[in-house]
Each structure stands twice: as structure tokens, then as C-alpha cells.
Amino acid sequence: MKIAVYLRNRSLENDARYLGLIGKFTAGGCRVYEIRDDVPVEDDTDIFVSVGGDGTFLSSAVIVGNREIPVLGVNLGRLGFLSENTVYDVVDEVLAGKYSIEERTLLKADFGRTGSEELRSAYPYALNEITVHRAGPAMLGVDVAIDGNPLPTYWADGLLVATSSGSTAYSLSVGGPIVMPESKVLIVSPISPHNLNVRPLVVPDTSVISLSLRARDEKVFLTVDNRSLEVSTDLEMKISAAPFHLRRIRLAGANFIKALTTKLFWGEDIRNGR
Ligand code: NAP
């Protein structure tokens, strides 16, 4: 089995847990190589191991791109929701084949002929979300249409479109619903809307979400997961599900509800005990 290992935080390269992980895969008969700036991912890789937190997992999605190599998240970081596994439980389970593969929806941003050259050449796929956010003092008007059907203009700091995977990330902070990862939906949510009567909207992941802005400032921030660009407010963007998935390895015994309770303390209540 050929295993690519990606450690974004190189200050951990001598960490005993990291070295132990590589050593155990190697001792198990795997051919292990480390992804670095000058070592790209090889197409015949069987498993891509992302070592770090969720930020590293998002970067791993960019490196793997559309190759559909299964990605296993190992947490050496902080929260580790996407990369929920510990170095101690992964090797034996992977070598014993005790895992399944989840097909996680990715978003694709399409700018048509609008936007700068820099914007149009940026990697347009997101695992968590795509956002537009004010870059100046003035509120944004965000015009959104779902499959050509316009919604009332949002007056807000910005707007995000999230996947099911992203429902536990930024979307959660703006009052979005938590969505089981296998749900084929997208979340459209204003960021700090100046209205009493708007709510996050859940749409099928077959939708095409068109977005344009009314703004007094000249620039807005566009973020695609953990990457951001300052772009002109005359941006016109269509967001839809990408034509490929992120294939995430789920070890036997791991599940979404367990991650919600152990990582985000879902339902933590003195009456529920520990
Ligand atoms: P960061 O601001 O350093 O960290 C964001 C936090 O969100 C980290 O604790 C990260 O986990 C966690 N996280 C990322 N994806 C998650 C997911 N799908 N489910 C649950 N938690 C998740 O930024 P970053 O590490 O570069 O990650 C970029 C992401 O941060 C963006 O995609 C966005 O979703 C999120 N973000 C959230 C807010 C907010 O909630 N107000 C604001 C900006 C960005 P780890 O600790 O394991 O890395």
C-alpha cells in the first residue's frame, strides 16, 4: 500500500507521535512518502494521511484535488473535527481494512468573465464553505438567486454557502443548522444580517447559487475554506457542487454524532451526566 503523509506544520516533524505513525505504517509493509513543496502527490497513492488539525485537512483537500485519493485525517492539532482520529488508533485499523469511505461534497465557484486574473486562476473548490464578507465599514447588499429564482436582498456583513462538512465550521457560528455529512444539501446563510426575519436556507446540492453585490466600498473579501482574496465588488459568482468529491476515510467506530459529542460537546448538560 502506498501512503502519502502530509504534515503542514513542519515544527512537528520530529514529534514522536508523527515519527511513530510513519514508522508503524512502514513496519506494516507500506511504502510511505512525505508530501512537501517539492514532493507532489503521486497518482497511484492509495491513502493520503493528513496530519494536523482541520486547517491541515482543508489544505489536504487542495493537494489531493480531483484525484479522489481517500484522505485520512489524523489530529495533532486543536479541534480535529474533520481529522478526528488520533495517531494511536489509525494504523492497525487501516491495515486491517476496518474503515469506510465517505464521499464529501465540495463547492465550486465560477466567476464567468468577471473578476481579476488572480481570482480566475485561484483554486475554486471548497470543502467547508465559500464566503463574501465586507472589507470596509459599509454593510453589503447580497443578491442571491437559487437556480435563477431571486431571494430578497440580504443586508449583512456578508454571506456564506456551506457544504454539509462545513455545517460544523463557520456556518455553525452564523446560526446555520448542523447537517449530517452524507446529506446532499448546501446551506446559504447571511453573516450578521440586519434583519429580524431571515434564516439560513438549506437547498439541494444540485442547485446553482448565483450571487452579486451592492456595495459602497470597492472591495470585499472572498474566502474559499482557509484561503482568501480581496476582490472587486462587481464580482458575479455562481456556486454549485463540484464535479468530484473529497473521499474521507472513516474508521470503524467513528461517527458524526460521536464527533459532535466529543469535540463540540453537543448536548453537554449537567442532567445528562458524562
Ligand atoms: P482557524 O480560524 O484557525 O480555525 C477555525 C476552527 O474551525 C479550528 O478550530 C478548526 O479546527 C475548526 N474547523 C475547521 N473546519 C471545521 C469543520 N468542518 N468542522 C468543525 N470545525 C472545523 O482557520 P483554519 O484552521 O484555517 O480553518 C478555516 C476554517 O475556519 C474556514 O473554512 C471556516 O469554516 C472557519 N472559520 C470559522 C469562523 C467562525 O466560526 N467565526 C471564522 C473564520 C473561519 P482545528 O482546530 O482542528 O484546525
Short mmCIF file of C-alpha atoms and ligand atoms in Angstrom, two decimals:
data_model
loop_
_atom_site.label_atom_id
_atom_site.label_comp_id
_atom_site.label_asym_id
_atom_site.label_seq_id
_atom_site.Cartn_x
_atom_site.Cartn_y
_atom_site.Cartn_z
CA MET A 1 0.00 0.00 0.00
CA LYS A 2 1.39 3.43 -0.96
CA ILE A 3 0.77 6.11 1.67
CA ALA A 4 1.33 9.86 1.29
CA VAL A 5 1.75 11.72 4.58
CA TYR A 6 1.20 15.47 4.77
CA LEU A 7 2.29 17.49 7.81
CA ARG A 8 1.57 21.19 7.17
CA ASN A 9 3.02 22.32 10.49
CA ARG A 10 6.66 21.38 9.94
CA SER A 11 7.56 22.31 13.53
CA LEU A 12 6.10 18.90 14.42
CA GLU A 13 8.33 16.91 12.07
CA ASN A 14 10.37 15.49 14.96
CA ASP A 15 7.35 14.90 17.16
CA ALA A 16 7.44 11.32 18.47
CA ARG A 17 3.76 10.80 17.57
CA TYR A 18 4.39 11.80 13.96
CA LEU A 19 7.55 9.70 13.62
CA GLY A 20 5.77 6.80 15.32
CA LEU A 21 2.91 6.99 12.80
CA ILE A 22 5.29 6.83 9.83
CA GLY A 23 7.31 4.06 11.48
CA LYS A 24 4.22 1.95 12.14
CA PHE A 25 2.92 2.25 8.57
CA THR A 26 6.40 1.34 7.27
CA ALA A 27 6.68 -1.62 9.66
CA GLY A 28 3.27 -2.75 8.39
CA GLY A 29 4.71 -3.09 4.87
CA CYS A 30 3.51 0.26 3.44
CA ARG A 31 5.57 2.48 1.15
CA VAL A 32 5.36 5.85 2.88
CA TYR A 33 6.42 9.18 1.41
CA GLU A 34 6.06 12.71 2.75
CA ILE A 35 4.33 15.45 0.76
CA ARG A 36 6.42 18.62 0.65
CA ASP A 37 6.56 21.67 -1.61
CA ASP A 38 8.93 19.80 -3.91
CA VAL A 39 7.32 16.37 -3.45
CA PRO A 40 3.87 16.29 -5.09
CA VAL A 41 1.22 13.64 -4.58
CA GLU A 42 1.68 10.56 -6.76
CA ASP A 43 -1.38 9.42 -8.71
CA ASP A 44 -1.09 5.78 -7.61
CA THR A 45 -1.19 6.71 -3.89
CA ASP A 46 -3.66 4.51 -2.02
CA ILE A 47 -4.21 6.71 1.05
CA PHE A 48 -3.38 10.36 1.79
CA VAL A 49 -2.79 10.88 5.52
CA SER A 50 -3.38 14.46 6.66
CA VAL A 51 -1.60 15.07 9.97
CA GLY A 52 -2.60 18.18 11.93
CA GLY A 53 -5.96 19.81 12.58
CA ASP A 54 -8.90 20.65 10.38
CA GLY A 55 -6.99 23.52 8.76
CA THR A 56 -4.46 20.93 7.55
CA PHE A 57 -7.32 18.73 6.35
CA LEU A 58 -8.65 21.65 4.25
CA SER A 59 -5.18 22.13 2.73
CA SER A 60 -5.02 18.39 2.06
CA ALA A 61 -8.22 18.66 0.02
CA VAL A 62 -6.43 21.17 -2.22
CA ILE A 63 -3.36 18.96 -2.63
CA VAL A 64 -5.42 15.87 -3.46
CA GLY A 65 -7.62 17.90 -5.82
CA ASN A 66 -9.73 15.78 -8.14
CA ARG A 67 -7.60 12.63 -7.83
CA GLU A 68 -10.17 11.08 -5.46
CA ILE A 69 -7.43 9.51 -3.31
CA PRO A 70 -9.03 8.68 0.08
CA VAL A 71 -7.95 11.12 2.80
CA LEU A 72 -7.45 10.04 6.42
CA GLY A 73 -7.33 12.86 8.98
CA VAL A 74 -5.05 12.35 11.97
CA ASN A 75 -5.31 15.02 14.63
CA LEU A 76 -2.18 16.59 16.06
CA GLY A 77 -3.86 19.99 16.08
CA ARG A 78 -6.53 21.68 18.14
CA LEU A 79 -10.15 20.70 17.48
CA GLY A 80 -9.81 17.98 14.87
CA PHE A 81 -13.39 17.57 13.73
CA LEU A 82 -12.65 16.56 10.14
CA SER A 83 -9.39 14.97 11.23
CA GLU A 84 -10.84 13.27 14.27
CA ASN A 85 -8.51 10.25 14.56
CA THR A 86 -5.57 10.01 16.92
CA VAL A 87 -2.15 8.67 15.87
CA TYR A 88 -2.70 5.74 18.20
CA ASP A 89 -5.76 4.24 16.53
CA VAL A 90 -5.22 4.65 12.82
CA VAL A 91 -2.50 2.28 11.62
CA ASP A 92 -3.89 -1.04 12.85
CA GLU A 93 -7.40 -0.20 11.64
CA VAL A 94 -6.23 0.96 8.21
CA LEU A 95 -4.01 -2.10 7.72
CA ALA A 96 -6.89 -4.35 8.80
CA GLY A 97 -9.20 -2.56 6.33
CA LYS A 98 -11.54 -1.51 9.13
CA TYR A 99 -12.79 1.67 7.52
CA SER A 100 -15.34 3.02 5.07
CA ILE A 101 -15.14 5.91 2.65
CA GLU A 102 -17.47 8.91 2.79
CA GLU A 103 -17.95 10.97 -0.34
CA ARG A 104 -17.91 14.57 0.87
CA THR A 105 -19.42 17.24 -1.38
CA LEU A 106 -17.12 20.09 -2.45
CA LEU A 107 -18.24 23.51 -3.69
CA LYS A 108 -17.10 25.07 -6.92
CA ALA A 109 -17.03 28.84 -7.53
CA ASP A 110 -17.39 30.07 -11.07
CA PHE A 111 -16.70 33.74 -11.83
CA GLY A 112 -17.58 33.66 -15.51
CA ARG A 113 -15.80 36.55 -17.13
CA THR A 114 -15.92 38.76 -14.02
CA GLY A 115 -13.08 39.22 -11.54
CA SER A 116 -9.34 39.69 -11.86
CA GLU A 117 -6.92 37.28 -13.46
CA GLU A 118 -5.72 36.38 -9.92
CA LEU A 119 -9.27 35.46 -8.93
CA ARG A 120 -9.96 33.39 -12.01
CA SER A 121 -6.71 31.48 -11.60
CA ALA A 122 -7.33 30.74 -7.87
CA TYR A 123 -8.24 27.16 -6.86
CA PRO A 124 -12.06 27.38 -6.87
CA TYR A 125 -13.04 24.34 -4.75
CA ALA A 126 -14.09 24.35 -1.09
CA LEU A 127 -14.79 21.57 1.39
CA ASN A 128 -16.30 23.81 4.12
CA GLU A 129 -17.63 26.99 2.56
CA ILE A 130 -17.29 29.96 0.26
CA THR A 131 -17.97 33.39 1.74
CA VAL A 132 -18.13 37.01 0.69
CA HIS A 133 -17.53 39.45 3.51
CA ARG A 134 -17.34 43.22 3.71
CA ALA A 135 -13.79 44.59 3.59
CA GLY A 136 -14.82 48.11 4.58
CA PRO A 137 -17.13 49.84 7.04
CA ALA A 138 -20.32 49.66 4.96
CA MET A 139 -22.94 46.94 5.00
CA LEU A 140 -23.25 44.74 1.92
CA GLY A 141 -26.36 44.08 -0.10
CA VAL A 142 -26.11 40.50 -1.32
CA ASP A 143 -28.35 39.41 -4.17
CA VAL A 144 -28.79 35.67 -4.35
CA ALA A 145 -30.71 33.53 -6.80
CA ILE A 146 -31.26 29.79 -6.43
CA ASP A 147 -31.49 28.17 -9.86
CA GLY A 148 -32.42 31.57 -11.28
CA ASN A 149 -35.08 32.31 -8.61
CA PRO A 150 -34.08 35.50 -6.78
CA LEU A 151 -34.26 35.77 -2.99
CA PRO A 152 -34.91 39.11 -1.29
CA THR A 153 -31.61 41.02 -0.99
CA TYR A 154 -29.67 40.27 2.20
CA TRP A 155 -28.31 43.34 4.05
CA ALA A 156 -25.45 41.97 6.08
CA ASP A 157 -21.70 41.70 6.69
CA GLY A 158 -21.68 39.04 4.03
CA LEU A 159 -22.98 35.66 3.02
CA LEU A 160 -21.72 32.11 3.12
CA VAL A 161 -22.54 28.99 1.18
CA ALA A 162 -21.51 25.88 3.09
CA THR A 163 -21.47 22.15 2.46
CA SER A 164 -22.65 19.53 4.93
CA SER A 165 -19.00 19.17 6.01
CA GLY A 166 -18.83 22.92 6.61
CA SER A 167 -22.01 22.92 8.70
CA THR A 168 -19.90 22.47 11.86
CA ALA A 169 -17.42 25.21 10.88
CA TYR A 170 -18.13 28.91 10.13
CA SER A 171 -21.75 28.13 9.22
CA LEU A 172 -22.34 26.98 12.82
CA SER A 173 -21.18 30.39 14.10
CA VAL A 174 -23.72 32.24 11.97
CA GLY A 175 -26.62 30.13 13.24
CA GLY A 176 -26.69 27.53 10.49
CA PRO A 177 -28.04 24.01 11.02
CA ILE A 178 -25.82 21.05 11.78
CA VAL A 179 -26.09 18.69 8.83
CA MET A 180 -25.18 15.00 8.71
CA PRO A 181 -22.25 14.71 6.27
CA GLU A 182 -23.99 12.32 3.91
CA SER A 183 -26.85 14.81 3.34
CA LYS A 184 -26.77 16.13 -0.20
CA VAL A 185 -27.53 19.75 0.64
CA LEU A 186 -25.93 23.19 0.68
CA ILE A 187 -26.50 25.91 3.28
CA VAL A 188 -27.00 29.55 2.28
CA SER A 189 -26.56 31.81 5.28
CA PRO A 190 -26.19 35.56 5.79
CA ILE A 191 -23.38 36.73 8.08
CA SER A 192 -24.72 39.22 10.68
CA PRO A 193 -27.86 40.20 8.73
CA HIS A 194 -29.52 43.43 9.79
CA ASN A 195 -32.96 41.80 9.74
CA LEU A 196 -35.17 40.08 12.28
CA ASN A 197 -36.72 37.84 9.69
CA VAL A 198 -34.07 35.95 7.76
CA ARG A 199 -32.86 32.44 8.42
CA PRO A 200 -30.26 30.11 6.91
CA LEU A 201 -31.66 28.33 3.89
CA VAL A 202 -30.95 24.69 3.04
CA VAL A 203 -31.03 23.86 -0.68
CA PRO A 204 -30.38 20.67 -2.67
CA ASP A 205 -26.75 20.24 -3.71
CA THR A 206 -27.89 20.18 -7.33
CA SER A 207 -28.67 23.93 -7.02
CA VAL A 208 -26.78 26.68 -8.76
CA ILE A 209 -26.46 29.64 -6.40
CA SER A 210 -25.83 32.97 -8.16
CA LEU A 211 -24.50 35.85 -6.17
CA SER A 212 -23.83 39.54 -6.83
CA LEU A 213 -23.29 42.52 -4.55
CA ARG A 214 -24.47 46.04 -3.86
CA ALA A 215 -21.70 47.83 -2.04
CA ARG A 216 -20.43 51.31 -1.26
CA ASP A 217 -16.89 50.04 -0.70
CA GLU A 218 -14.84 48.95 -3.68
CA LYS A 219 -13.57 45.66 -2.27
CA VAL A 220 -14.90 42.61 -0.46
CA PHE A 221 -13.15 39.58 0.98
CA LEU A 222 -13.82 36.33 -0.79
CA THR A 223 -12.87 33.23 1.18
CA VAL A 224 -12.72 29.68 -0.08
CA ASP A 225 -12.15 27.50 3.02
CA ASN A 226 -8.88 28.72 4.53
CA ARG A 227 -7.85 30.87 1.54
CA SER A 228 -8.88 34.47 1.00
CA LEU A 229 -8.61 37.20 -1.60
CA GLU A 230 -9.68 40.82 -1.66
CA VAL A 231 -11.81 41.23 -4.77
CA SER A 232 -13.77 43.92 -6.54
CA THR A 233 -17.43 44.30 -5.54
CA ASP A 234 -18.58 43.99 -9.15
CA LEU A 235 -17.95 40.27 -8.72
CA GLU A 236 -20.55 37.88 -10.13
CA MET A 237 -20.27 34.34 -8.93
CA LYS A 238 -22.08 31.04 -9.37
CA ILE A 239 -21.61 28.40 -6.68
CA SER A 240 -22.53 24.77 -7.24
CA ALA A 241 -21.38 21.32 -6.16
CA ALA A 242 -18.03 20.35 -7.68
CA PRO A 243 -17.97 17.52 -10.24
CA PHE A 244 -15.79 15.40 -7.90
CA HIS A 245 -15.80 14.53 -4.19
CA LEU A 246 -13.40 14.51 -1.29
CA ARG A 247 -13.22 10.86 -0.27
CA ARG A 248 -12.81 10.88 3.50
CA ILE A 249 -11.77 7.74 5.38
CA ARG A 250 -13.98 6.97 8.35
CA LEU A 251 -12.54 4.38 10.71
CA ALA A 252 -14.87 1.71 12.07
CA GLY A 253 -16.28 3.01 15.34
CA ALA A 254 -16.04 6.69 14.38
CA ASN A 255 -19.23 8.50 13.55
CA PHE A 256 -20.57 12.01 13.20
CA ILE A 257 -22.71 12.02 16.35
CA LYS A 258 -19.72 10.79 18.36
CA ALA A 259 -17.61 13.64 16.92
CA LEU A 260 -20.35 16.14 17.79
CA THR A 261 -20.46 14.99 21.38
CA THR A 262 -16.72 14.55 21.96
CA LYS A 263 -15.45 17.56 20.00
CA LEU A 264 -18.27 20.13 20.16
CA PHE A 265 -19.86 18.87 23.39
CA TRP A 266 -23.28 18.59 21.78
CA GLY A 267 -25.96 18.24 24.45
CA GLU A 268 -23.48 18.75 27.31
CA ASP A 269 -25.85 19.22 30.19
CA ILE A 270 -25.37 18.55 33.89
CA ARG A 271 -28.54 16.39 33.76
CA ASN A 272 -27.07 14.11 31.06
CA GLY A 273 -24.05 13.10 33.15
CA ARG A 274 -20.76 12.23 31.42
P1 NAP B 1 -8.93 28.95 12.02
O1 NAP B 1 -9.70 30.21 12.15
O2 NAP B 1 -7.52 28.94 12.50
O3 NAP B 1 -9.70 27.76 12.77
C1 NAP B 1 -11.02 27.50 12.58
C2 NAP B 1 -11.50 26.47 13.61
O4 NAP B 1 -12.54 25.73 12.99
C3 NAP B 1 -10.42 25.46 14.03
O5 NAP B 1 -10.60 25.14 15.40
C4 NAP B 1 -10.69 24.27 13.12
O6 NAP B 1 -10.28 23.03 13.69
C5 NAP B 1 -12.21 24.33 13.03
N1 NAP B 1 -12.79 23.73 11.83
C6 NAP B 1 -12.40 23.84 10.53
N2 NAP B 1 -13.21 23.14 9.74
C7 NAP B 1 -14.14 22.54 10.56
C8 NAP B 1 -15.24 21.68 10.33
N3 NAP B 1 -15.59 21.30 9.10
N4 NAP B 1 -15.98 21.29 11.39
C9 NAP B 1 -15.68 21.70 12.65
N5 NAP B 1 -14.63 22.52 12.93
C10 NAP B 1 -13.88 22.93 11.88
O7 NAP B 1 -9.00 28.56 10.47
P2 NAP B 1 -8.46 27.29 9.69
O8 NAP B 1 -7.93 26.25 10.62
O9 NAP B 1 -7.59 27.76 8.59
O10 NAP B 1 -9.82 26.75 9.05
C11 NAP B 1 -10.54 27.52 8.12
C12 NAP B 1 -11.98 27.43 8.50
O11 NAP B 1 -12.21 28.19 9.65
C13 NAP B 1 -12.93 28.00 7.48
O12 NAP B 1 -13.25 27.08 6.47
C14 NAP B 1 -14.13 28.38 8.33
O13 NAP B 1 -15.10 27.37 8.34
C15 NAP B 1 -13.58 28.51 9.73
N6 NAP B 1 -13.80 29.86 10.24
C16 NAP B 1 -14.73 30.00 11.22
C17 NAP B 1 -15.03 31.25 11.70
C18 NAP B 1 -16.07 31.36 12.77
O14 NAP B 1 -16.56 30.31 13.20
N7 NAP B 1 -16.43 32.55 13.20
C19 NAP B 1 -14.39 32.36 11.21
C20 NAP B 1 -13.44 32.20 10.22
C21 NAP B 1 -13.14 30.91 9.71
P3 NAP B 1 -8.73 22.72 14.05
O15 NAP B 1 -8.55 23.39 15.38
O16 NAP B 1 -8.65 21.25 14.15
O17 NAP B 1 -7.90 23.31 12.95
#
